[in-house]
Coordinates of C-alpha atoms (C1' of nucleotides) in Angstrom, one line a residue:
Chain A
M1 CA -29.6 -1.1 -12.9
H2 CA -28.7 -2.6 -9.7
A3 CA -29.7 -0.1 -7.3
H4 CA -33.5 -0.3 -7.5
T5 CA -34.3 2.3 -5.0
M6 CA -31.8 4.9 -6.0
P7 CA -31.9 7.6 -8.7
A8 CA -31.3 5.7 -11.8
K9 CA -28.3 7.8 -12.8
K10 CA -26.4 7.5 -9.3
A11 CA -25.1 4.1 -8.2
R12 CA -24.7 3.5 -4.5
F13 CA -21.3 2.1 -4.9
I14 CA -18.7 1.9 -7.5
P15 CA -19.5 -1.4 -9.3
L16 CA -17.7 -4.4 -8.2
S17 CA -16.4 -4.9 -11.7
D18 CA -14.6 -1.6 -11.6
R19 CA -13.3 -2.3 -8.1
K20 CA -11.6 -5.4 -9.3
A21 CA -10.3 -4.1 -12.3
Y22 CA -8.5 -1.2 -10.5
H23 CA -7.4 -3.4 -7.7
R24 CA -6.0 -5.7 -10.3
F25 CA -4.1 -2.9 -11.9
E26 CA -3.0 -1.8 -8.6
D27 CA -1.5 -5.2 -8.0
V28 CA 0.3 -5.5 -11.4
I29 CA 1.5 -1.7 -11.8
G30 CA 1.2 -0.2 -8.2
C31 CA 4.5 -1.9 -7.2
K32 CA 7.7 0.2 -7.4
W33 CA 9.5 -0.6 -10.6
S34 CA 6.8 -2.3 -12.4
T35 CA 6.1 0.5 -15.0
L36 CA 9.9 0.8 -15.6
V37 CA 10.3 -2.9 -16.4
V38 CA 7.2 -2.9 -18.8
A39 CA 8.8 0.2 -20.5
A40 CA 12.4 -1.1 -20.6
V41 CA 10.9 -4.5 -22.3
S42 CA 9.0 -2.5 -24.7
Q43 CA 12.1 -0.5 -25.5
G44 CA 13.8 -3.8 -26.5
V45 CA 15.7 -4.9 -23.4
T46 CA 14.4 -8.4 -22.9
R47 CA 17.1 -10.2 -20.8
P48 CA 17.2 -10.2 -17.1
G49 CA 20.9 -9.2 -16.7
E50 CA 20.4 -6.3 -19.3
L51 CA 17.3 -5.2 -17.6
E52 CA 19.2 -5.1 -14.4
R53 CA 21.9 -2.8 -16.0
Y54 CA 19.2 -0.7 -17.9
I55 CA 17.2 0.3 -14.9
P56 CA 19.5 2.2 -12.5
G57 CA 18.5 1.4 -8.6
I58 CA 16.6 -1.8 -9.2
S59 CA 17.9 -4.9 -7.2
T60 CA 18.0 -8.4 -8.5
K61 CA 15.5 -9.6 -6.0
V62 CA 12.9 -7.1 -6.9
L63 CA 13.4 -7.2 -10.8
N64 CA 12.8 -11.1 -10.6
E65 CA 9.7 -10.6 -8.4
R66 CA 8.4 -8.0 -10.9
L67 CA 9.0 -10.1 -13.8
R68 CA 7.4 -13.2 -12.1
K69 CA 4.3 -11.2 -11.3
L70 CA 4.1 -9.6 -14.8
V71 CA 4.5 -13.2 -16.1
D72 CA 1.5 -14.2 -14.0
F73 CA -0.6 -11.5 -15.0
Q74 CA 0.0 -12.3 -18.7
V75 CA 1.6 -8.7 -19.4
L76 CA 4.9 -10.5 -20.1
S77 CA 5.9 -13.8 -21.6
R78 CA 9.2 -15.8 -20.7
T79 CA 11.1 -18.0 -23.1
E80 CA 14.1 -20.0 -22.1
Q81 CA 16.8 -20.4 -24.9
S82 CA 18.8 -23.6 -25.1
G83 CA 22.3 -23.8 -24.6
L84 CA 24.6 -22.4 -21.9
P85 CA 25.1 -20.3 -20.3
A86 CA 21.3 -19.9 -19.4
R87 CA 19.6 -17.5 -21.3
V88 CA 16.2 -16.2 -21.0
D89 CA 14.1 -13.6 -22.8
Y90 CA 10.9 -11.8 -21.9
A91 CA 8.5 -10.2 -24.2
L92 CA 5.3 -8.4 -24.2
T93 CA 2.3 -10.2 -24.6
D94 CA -0.7 -8.7 -26.6
N95 CA -2.2 -7.6 -23.6
G96 CA 1.2 -6.4 -22.4
T97 CA 1.5 -4.3 -25.5
K98 CA -1.5 -2.6 -25.1
L99 CA -0.7 -1.7 -21.4
A100 CA 2.7 -0.5 -22.5
A101 CA 1.2 1.9 -25.0
L102 CA -1.1 3.2 -22.1
L103 CA 1.9 3.7 -19.9
E104 CA 3.7 5.6 -22.8
Q105 CA 0.9 7.9 -22.8
V106 CA 0.9 8.4 -19.2
R107 CA 4.6 9.1 -19.5
L108 CA 4.0 11.7 -22.0
L109 CA 1.3 13.3 -19.7
N110 CA 3.7 13.6 -16.9
A111 CA 6.4 15.1 -19.0
Q112 CA 4.0 18.1 -19.7
H113 CA 3.8 18.7 -15.8
P114 CA 6.2 19.7 -13.3
D115 CA 6.7 18.1 -9.9
P116 CA 4.5 19.6 -7.2
A117 CA 6.1 22.2 -5.2
S118 CA 7.8 20.6 -2.1
Chain B
M1 CA 23.3 10.1 -28.7
H2 CA 24.7 10.0 -25.2
A3 CA 26.3 6.5 -25.3
H4 CA 29.3 7.5 -27.7
T5 CA 30.7 3.9 -27.6
M6 CA 27.4 1.8 -27.7
P7 CA 25.7 1.0 -30.8
A8 CA 23.8 4.0 -31.9
K9 CA 20.4 2.1 -31.6
K10 CA 21.0 1.0 -27.8
A11 CA 21.3 3.3 -24.9
R12 CA 23.1 2.2 -21.9
F13 CA 20.3 3.1 -19.5
I14 CA 16.6 4.0 -19.6
P15 CA 16.7 7.8 -20.1
L16 CA 16.4 9.7 -16.9
S17 CA 13.3 11.7 -18.2
D18 CA 11.6 8.3 -18.7
R19 CA 12.6 7.2 -15.0
K20 CA 11.5 10.4 -13.6
A21 CA 8.1 10.2 -15.5
Y22 CA 7.4 6.7 -14.3
H23 CA 8.4 7.2 -10.6
R24 CA 6.2 10.1 -10.5
F25 CA 3.4 8.0 -11.9
E26 CA 4.2 5.6 -9.2
D27 CA 3.9 8.3 -6.4
V28 CA 0.6 9.5 -7.9
I29 CA -1.2 6.3 -8.8
G30 CA 0.8 3.4 -7.2
C31 CA -0.7 4.0 -3.8
K32 CA -3.8 1.6 -3.1
W33 CA -7.0 3.4 -3.7
S34 CA -5.7 6.1 -5.7
T35 CA -7.1 4.8 -9.1
L36 CA -10.4 4.2 -7.4
V37 CA -10.5 7.7 -6.1
V38 CA -9.7 9.2 -9.6
A39 CA -12.2 7.0 -11.1
A40 CA -15.2 7.8 -8.7
V41 CA -14.6 11.4 -9.3
S42 CA -14.7 11.0 -13.0
Q43 CA -18.1 9.2 -12.4
G44 CA -19.4 12.5 -10.8
V45 CA -18.9 11.7 -7.2
T46 CA -17.3 14.8 -6.0
R47 CA -17.7 15.1 -2.1
P48 CA -15.6 13.5 0.5
G49 CA -18.4 11.9 2.2
E50 CA -19.9 10.7 -1.0
L51 CA -16.6 9.3 -2.0
E52 CA -16.2 7.4 1.2
R53 CA -19.4 5.7 0.9
Y54 CA -19.2 5.2 -2.8
I55 CA -15.8 3.2 -2.4
P56 CA -16.2 0.3 -0.1
G57 CA -13.3 -0.6 1.9
I58 CA -11.6 2.8 1.9
S59 CA -10.9 4.5 5.2
T60 CA -11.4 8.0 6.0
K61 CA -7.9 8.6 6.8
V62 CA -6.6 7.1 3.5
L63 CA -9.3 9.0 1.4
N64 CA -8.1 12.2 2.8
E65 CA -4.5 11.3 2.2
R66 CA -5.1 10.5 -1.4
L67 CA -7.1 13.4 -2.1
R68 CA -4.6 15.6 -0.8
K69 CA -1.9 13.8 -2.9
L70 CA -4.1 14.1 -5.9
V71 CA -4.5 17.7 -5.4
D72 CA -0.7 18.3 -4.8
F73 CA 0.0 16.4 -8.2
Q74 CA -2.7 18.6 -10.1
V75 CA -4.8 15.5 -10.8
L76 CA -7.7 16.9 -8.9
S77 CA -8.8 20.6 -7.8
R78 CA -10.6 21.2 -4.5
T79 CA -13.1 23.8 -4.1
E80 CA -14.7 24.9 -0.8
Q81 CA -18.4 25.8 -0.8
S82 CA -19.7 28.8 1.4
G83 CA -22.2 28.0 3.9
L84 CA -22.7 25.4 6.7
P85 CA -22.3 22.6 7.3
A86 CA -18.9 22.7 5.6
R87 CA -18.9 21.4 1.9
V88 CA -16.0 20.6 -0.4
D89 CA -16.1 19.6 -3.9
Y90 CA -13.2 17.8 -5.8
A91 CA -12.9 17.8 -9.5
L92 CA -10.6 16.6 -12.2
T93 CA -8.1 19.2 -13.6
D94 CA -7.4 18.9 -17.4
N95 CA -4.5 16.8 -16.6
G96 CA -6.6 14.6 -14.4
T97 CA -9.3 14.1 -17.0
K98 CA -6.5 12.9 -19.4
L99 CA -5.1 10.5 -16.7
A100 CA -8.7 9.4 -15.8
A101 CA -9.3 8.5 -19.6
L102 CA -6.1 6.4 -19.7
L103 CA -7.2 4.7 -16.4
E104 CA -10.6 3.9 -18.2
Q105 CA -8.8 2.1 -21.0
V106 CA -6.7 0.1 -18.3
R107 CA -9.9 -0.9 -16.6
L108 CA -11.5 -2.0 -20.0
L109 CA -8.1 -3.8 -20.8
N110 CA -8.4 -5.5 -17.5
A111 CA -11.9 -6.5 -18.0
Q112 CA -11.0 -8.6 -20.7
H113 CA -8.4 -10.8 -19.0
P114 CA -9.2 -13.1 -16.1
D115 CA -7.2 -13.2 -12.8
P116 CA -4.0 -15.2 -12.8
A117 CA -4.4 -18.6 -11.5
S118 CA -3.9 -18.8 -7.9
Chain C
dT1 C1' -26.9 17.9 27.7
dC2 C1' -27.5 14.8 23.7
dG3 C1' -28.4 13.8 18.7
dA4 C1' -27.2 14.6 13.8
dG5 C1' -24.6 16.5 9.7
dT6 C1' -20.3 18.3 7.1
dG7 C1' -14.8 17.9 6.6
dG8 C1' -10.6 16.3 8.6
dG9 C1' -6.2 14.8 11.7
dA10 C1' -3.1 12.0 15.0
dA11 C1' -1.6 8.1 17.7
dC12 C1' -0.9 3.4 17.5
dC13 C1' -0.5 -0.9 15.6
dT14 C1' 0.0 -4.6 12.0
dT15 C1' 1.2 -5.7 7.5
dT16 C1' 3.5 -5.0 3.5
dT17 C1' 7.3 -3.4 0.8
dG18 C1' 11.9 -3.2 -1.0
dG19 C1' 16.8 -3.5 -0.2
dT20 C1' 21.1 -5.7 1.4
dA21 C1' 23.9 -9.4 1.6
dA22 C1' 24.7 -14.1 0.8
dC23 C1' 23.9 -18.1 -1.4
dC24 C1' 22.3 -21.4 -5.2
dA25 C1' 22.0 -23.6 -9.8
dC26 C1' 24.3 -24.4 -14.8
dC27 C1' 28.3 -23.7 -17.3
dC28 C1' 33.3 -21.9 -19.1
dC29 C1' 38.4 -21.1 -18.3
dC30 C1' 43.2 -20.7 -15.5
Chain D
dG1 C1' 41.5 -24.0 -5.6
dG2 C1' 40.3 -19.6 -8.0
dG3 C1' 38.3 -16.3 -11.8
dG4 C1' 34.4 -15.2 -15.0
dG5 C1' 29.4 -15.5 -17.3
dT6 C1' 24.3 -16.5 -17.3
dG7 C1' 19.6 -16.6 -14.2
dG8 C1' 17.5 -16.7 -9.8
dT9 C1' 16.2 -17.3 -4.3
dT10 C1' 16.3 -16.7 0.8
dA11 C1' 16.9 -14.5 5.4
dC12 C1' 16.7 -10.5 7.5
dC13 C1' 15.9 -5.9 8.5
dA14 C1' 14.3 -1.0 8.1
dA15 C1' 10.9 1.9 6.3
dA16 C1' 6.6 2.8 4.4
dA17 C1' 1.8 1.9 3.9
dG18 C1' -2.8 1.3 5.4
dG19 C1' -6.5 0.6 8.9
dT20 C1' -8.5 1.1 13.4
dT21 C1' -9.7 4.0 17.0
dC22 C1' -10.4 8.4 18.8
dC23 C1' -10.5 12.8 18.6
dC24 C1' -10.9 17.6 16.4
dA25 C1' -13.5 21.8 14.1
dC26 C1' -17.8 24.0 12.5
dT27 C1' -22.9 24.0 12.4
dC28 C1' -28.4 22.6 13.5
dG29 C1' -32.1 20.9 16.2
dA30 C1' -34.4 18.3 20.2

DNA sequence: TCGAGTGGGAACCTTTTGGTAACCACCCCC
DNA sequence: GGGGGTGGTTACCAAAAGGTTCCCACTCGA
């Protein structure tokens, strides 16, 4: 235990590893549209233009930013196809597949509960 | 199927119910510190002052905003104890317990992957 | 009067975020 | 020259978010 003067069952602070993990999750998924991009790719929509049309309301700029960040965080992988016009495919990594499964469960959870009263 | 001229297996847009669920998730969890607040409550830290000390870096103002929002979204419940000084406890609802379990899995997922190269 | 504890809010400010509009690259065709 | 397609970036801006600082309420004790 890292808190040598506290009761053994209660830490003084939330563990640093927890903090890092949750802040990282915030960085990856906390941004608007990120969950929808991951969900869309897991539903088989893999090309940028298709994603832009499939997700109403998203802008080209934000879509590209999310894709880049999701690739950086190894949730998605990016593959350029040969030939023209240019063609790119995004796909879930192993890590991304697991995250998408968790997001799917969150979606089901949310579907069971109405919005809060406004 | 709602797209009567598209191939049956590919919808034109991500379903509205999906969009609503994911946007709701963004609202609840997308804000900085929300995941850490839920995690801390699930680890048994239930009082506002304790939460503030347990989560380094969080401000009183933001903690209170997150708590209010998490109560509004029925992730947490709030109970005022009788007596003085004032004492309040927050607890996970059934819905919140399920969400916390999912966040715990996300945390484990993240723990297995290093940060992206900067 | 001061200190302490509990819980919580508002004004102000800086920083961050997301959208708009225009632009870029590579091609094709008229 | 114009149109179209693919994919992607940048400047600018308004809005939102989060932190700081100070304040409020209720009590108790010195």
